[in-house]
């Protein structure tokens, strides 16, 4: 732990995917393991998520962690540090309205507006996937600003600014103490995490994917439950070695 930075995606990696973003469950044992690892590593444990920092803090309360939020739109270097936000292009009223209007297609669709990005969740209406992808592609193709991109995920399509991603944010995080001069170990599960796996080699880091192979990952772990169990064992071992 003195030589490693633990970088952890949240949904689908630490937490089991739920039908809605609010439906996920954070076990108390996970909070305890993360708190122990944060202390034993000298603060070198960070969440890397598409969720906003506010959402992450609400999920893991009362625990606060160093974190990358909003796919890199936000960053906090320490639990008690301020949240640093990037200066990002705003969605035009027209673009925001068009994306929100997609919910009229099917009442089971959920539009999650995170201010810096907008996520269209279709886990409860999987048959709408192709239609949504085509509609969103057309909406963005007609946007004159051309500052946003589509980021597909597990039963979700996210629209975000082009100028950053999880990979660029991890590179920035790893240049700051207490993360610098250590090697990153990242665990992720989705398309949104591919940018992190891509930057790990230049930092001599390791990456593991959950449930499926992802380019750049050195191995596959079977489930979020396995990740939680491994973190608990690691935290327990660190406590015994202290």
Coordinates of C-alpha atoms in Angstrom, one line a residue:
X1 CA 0.0 0.0 0.0
X2 CA 2.9 2.4 0.5
X3 CA 3.9 2.0 -3.2
X4 CA 0.4 1.6 -4.8
X5 CA -2.5 3.9 -5.6
X6 CA -5.9 2.0 -5.6
X7 CA -8.1 3.5 -8.3
X8 CA -11.7 2.1 -8.2
X9 CA -14.6 2.5 -10.5
X10 CA -17.9 2.5 -8.7
X11 CA -21.0 1.2 -10.6
X12 CA -20.4 -2.4 -11.8
X13 CA -17.0 -2.6 -10.0
X14 CA -17.5 -1.8 -6.3
X15 CA -21.3 -1.9 -6.5
X16 CA -23.7 -4.2 -8.2
X17 CA -25.6 -2.6 -11.1
X18 CA -29.2 -1.7 -10.1
X19 CA -32.2 -0.9 -12.3
X20 CA -31.8 2.8 -11.4
X21 CA -28.8 4.9 -10.3
X22 CA -30.4 5.5 -6.9
X23 CA -31.1 1.8 -6.4
X24 CA -27.5 0.7 -5.7
X25 CA -26.5 -0.6 -2.3
X26 CA -23.3 0.3 -0.5
X27 CA -22.6 -2.3 2.1
X28 CA -21.2 -1.0 5.5
X29 CA -18.4 -3.6 5.1
X30 CA -17.3 -1.8 1.9
X31 CA -17.2 1.6 3.7
X32 CA -15.1 0.1 6.5
X33 CA -12.7 -1.6 4.1
X34 CA -12.2 1.6 2.1
X35 CA -11.7 3.7 5.2
X36 CA -9.1 1.3 6.5
X37 CA -7.3 1.2 3.1
X38 CA -7.4 5.0 2.9
X39 CA -5.7 5.3 6.3
X40 CA -3.1 2.6 5.8
X41 CA -2.1 3.9 2.3
X42 CA -1.6 7.5 3.4
X43 CA -4.6 8.6 1.4
X44 CA -3.8 6.9 -1.9
X45 CA -7.2 5.4 -2.6
X46 CA -9.5 7.1 -5.0
X47 CA -12.9 6.5 -6.7
X48 CA -13.0 7.0 -10.5
X49 CA -16.6 7.5 -11.5
X50 CA -19.1 8.9 -13.9
X51 CA -21.2 10.0 -10.9
X52 CA -20.9 13.5 -9.6
X53 CA -18.9 14.2 -6.4
X54 CA -22.1 15.1 -4.6
X55 CA -23.7 11.7 -5.6
X56 CA -20.5 9.8 -4.5
X57 CA -20.5 11.5 -1.1
X58 CA -24.2 10.8 -0.6
X59 CA -23.7 7.1 -1.5
X60 CA -20.7 6.5 0.7
X61 CA -21.6 8.8 3.6
X62 CA -20.3 9.4 6.2
X63 CA -17.1 8.3 4.4
X64 CA -15.4 10.8 2.0
X65 CA -12.7 9.7 -0.3
X66 CA -10.4 11.2 -2.9
X67 CA -12.2 10.9 -6.1
X68 CA -12.6 11.7 -9.8
X69 CA -16.3 12.5 -10.5
X70 CA -18.3 13.1 -13.7
X71 CA -15.8 11.2 -15.9
X72 CA -13.1 13.7 -15.0
X73 CA -15.2 16.9 -14.7
X74 CA -14.5 17.0 -10.9
X75 CA -11.6 16.0 -8.7
X76 CA -10.8 15.8 -5.0
X77 CA -7.3 15.0 -4.0
X78 CA -8.0 14.2 -0.3
X79 CA -11.0 13.5 1.8
X80 CA -10.9 17.0 3.4
X81 CA -9.8 18.8 0.2
X82 CA -12.0 21.1 -1.9
X83 CA -13.6 19.8 -5.1
X84 CA -11.9 21.2 -8.2
X85 CA -14.2 21.5 -11.2
X86 CA -13.1 22.0 -14.8
X87 CA -14.3 24.9 -16.9
X88 CA -16.6 23.1 -19.3
X89 CA -18.9 24.0 -22.1
X90 CA -22.6 24.2 -21.1
X91 CA -25.3 22.3 -22.8
X92 CA -27.4 24.7 -24.8
X93 CA -31.1 24.9 -23.8
X94 CA -32.1 23.4 -27.1
X95 CA -29.7 20.4 -26.7
X96 CA -30.7 19.8 -23.1
X97 CA -34.4 19.9 -24.0
X98 CA -33.9 17.5 -26.9
X99 CA -32.1 15.0 -24.7
X100 CA -34.7 15.3 -21.9
X101 CA -37.5 14.8 -24.4
X102 CA -36.2 11.3 -25.1
X103 CA -38.0 10.2 -21.9
X104 CA -41.3 10.6 -23.7
X105 CA -40.4 7.6 -25.9
X106 CA -40.9 5.2 -23.1
X107 CA -41.8 5.8 -19.4
X108 CA -39.2 3.3 -18.4
X109 CA -36.4 5.5 -19.7
X110 CA -34.5 7.6 -17.1
X111 CA -32.8 10.9 -18.0
X112 CA -30.1 11.7 -15.4
X113 CA -28.9 15.3 -15.8
X114 CA -25.5 15.7 -14.0
X115 CA -25.1 19.3 -15.3
X116 CA -21.7 18.5 -16.9
X117 CA -23.1 15.5 -18.7
X118 CA -26.5 13.9 -19.4
X119 CA -27.1 10.1 -19.1
X120 CA -29.9 8.2 -20.7
X121 CA -30.6 5.0 -18.8
X122 CA -32.5 2.3 -20.6
X123 CA -31.9 -0.7 -18.3
X124 CA -35.7 -1.1 -17.8
X125 CA -36.3 -0.8 -21.6
X126 CA -33.4 -2.6 -23.3
X127 CA -35.4 -2.9 -26.5
X128 CA -35.0 0.8 -27.0
X129 CA -31.2 0.7 -27.3
X130 CA -30.8 0.9 -31.1
X131 CA -33.5 3.6 -31.4
X132 CA -31.9 5.7 -28.6
X133 CA -28.4 5.4 -30.1
X134 CA -29.7 6.6 -33.5
X135 CA -31.7 9.4 -32.0
X136 CA -28.9 10.7 -29.8
X137 CA -26.4 10.5 -32.8
X138 CA -28.8 12.6 -34.9
X139 CA -29.3 15.1 -32.1
X140 CA -25.6 15.7 -31.7
X141 CA -25.0 15.7 -35.5
X142 CA -27.3 18.7 -35.7
X143 CA -25.8 20.5 -32.8
X144 CA -23.8 23.5 -34.2
X145 CA -21.4 23.7 -31.2
X146 CA -19.9 20.2 -31.7
X147 CA -18.4 20.1 -28.2
X148 CA -20.0 16.9 -27.0
X149 CA -19.5 13.2 -27.5
X150 CA -21.4 10.0 -26.8
X151 CA -20.1 7.6 -24.2
X152 CA -21.9 4.3 -24.2
X153 CA -22.1 2.1 -21.1
X154 CA -24.0 -0.7 -19.5
X155 CA -27.6 0.1 -20.5
X156 CA -26.8 3.8 -20.5
X157 CA -25.7 6.4 -23.1
X158 CA -24.0 9.4 -21.7
X159 CA -23.4 12.7 -23.5
X160 CA -20.4 14.6 -22.2
X161 CA -17.9 17.3 -23.3
X162 CA -15.1 15.9 -25.6
X163 CA -12.2 17.6 -23.8
X164 CA -11.8 15.2 -20.9
X165 CA -12.3 11.6 -19.8
X166 CA -11.4 9.3 -17.0
X167 CA -8.0 8.6 -18.5
X168 CA -7.0 12.3 -18.6
X169 CA -8.2 12.8 -15.1
X170 CA -6.3 9.8 -13.8
X171 CA -3.1 11.1 -15.5
X172 CA -3.6 14.4 -13.7
X173 CA -4.4 12.8 -10.3
X174 CA -1.2 10.6 -10.6
X175 CA 0.9 13.8 -10.9
X176 CA -0.2 15.0 -7.5
X177 CA 0.8 13.9 -4.0
X178 CA 0.1 11.5 -2.3
X179 CA -0.5 9.7 -5.7
X180 CA 2.7 10.7 -7.5
X181 CA 5.8 8.4 -7.2
X182 CA 3.5 5.4 -6.8
X183 CA 2.1 2.9 -9.3
X184 CA -1.7 2.8 -10.0
X185 CA -3.8 -0.3 -9.7
X186 CA -7.1 0.3 -11.4
X187 CA -10.3 -1.8 -11.5
X188 CA -13.1 -1.0 -13.9
X189 CA -15.9 -2.7 -15.8
X190 CA -17.2 -0.7 -18.6
X191 CA -16.6 1.2 -21.9
X192 CA -16.2 4.4 -19.8
X193 CA -13.1 2.8 -18.1
X194 CA -11.3 2.1 -21.4
X195 CA -9.6 5.5 -21.3
X196 CA -8.0 4.6 -17.9
X197 CA -6.7 1.2 -19.1
X198 CA -5.1 3.0 -22.0
X199 CA -3.0 5.3 -19.9
X200 CA -1.8 2.7 -17.3
X201 CA 1.2 1.5 -19.2
X202 CA 2.9 4.9 -19.2
X203 CA 2.7 4.9 -15.4
X204 CA 3.8 1.2 -15.1
X205 CA 0.3 0.5 -13.7
X206 CA -1.9 -2.5 -13.6
X207 CA -5.6 -2.8 -14.5
X208 CA -8.2 -5.5 -13.9
X209 CA -11.6 -5.6 -15.5
X210 CA -14.8 -7.0 -13.9
X211 CA -16.8 -9.8 -15.6
X212 CA -15.4 -9.2 -19.1
X213 CA -12.2 -8.6 -21.0
X214 CA -11.2 -5.0 -21.7
X215 CA -8.3 -4.0 -23.8
X216 CA -5.3 -3.1 -21.6
X217 CA -6.5 -5.1 -18.5
X218 CA -4.1 -7.7 -17.2
X219 CA -6.8 -9.9 -15.8
X220 CA -10.5 -10.4 -15.2
X221 CA -12.3 -10.6 -11.8
X222 CA -15.7 -12.3 -11.7
X223 CA -17.9 -9.8 -10.0
X224 CA -18.3 -6.7 -7.8
X225 CA -18.8 -9.0 -4.8
X226 CA -15.3 -10.4 -5.5
X227 CA -13.8 -6.9 -5.6
X228 CA -15.5 -6.0 -2.3
X229 CA -14.2 -9.2 -0.7
X230 CA -10.7 -8.6 -2.0
X231 CA -10.6 -5.1 -0.6
X232 CA -11.9 -6.4 2.8
X233 CA -9.1 -9.0 2.9
X234 CA -6.5 -6.4 1.8
X235 CA -7.7 -4.0 4.5
X236 CA -7.6 -6.7 7.2
X237 CA -4.1 -7.7 6.1
X238 CA -2.9 -4.1 6.2
X239 CA -4.3 -3.8 9.8
X240 CA -2.5 -7.0 10.9
X241 CA 0.8 -5.7 9.3
X242 CA 0.6 -2.3 10.9

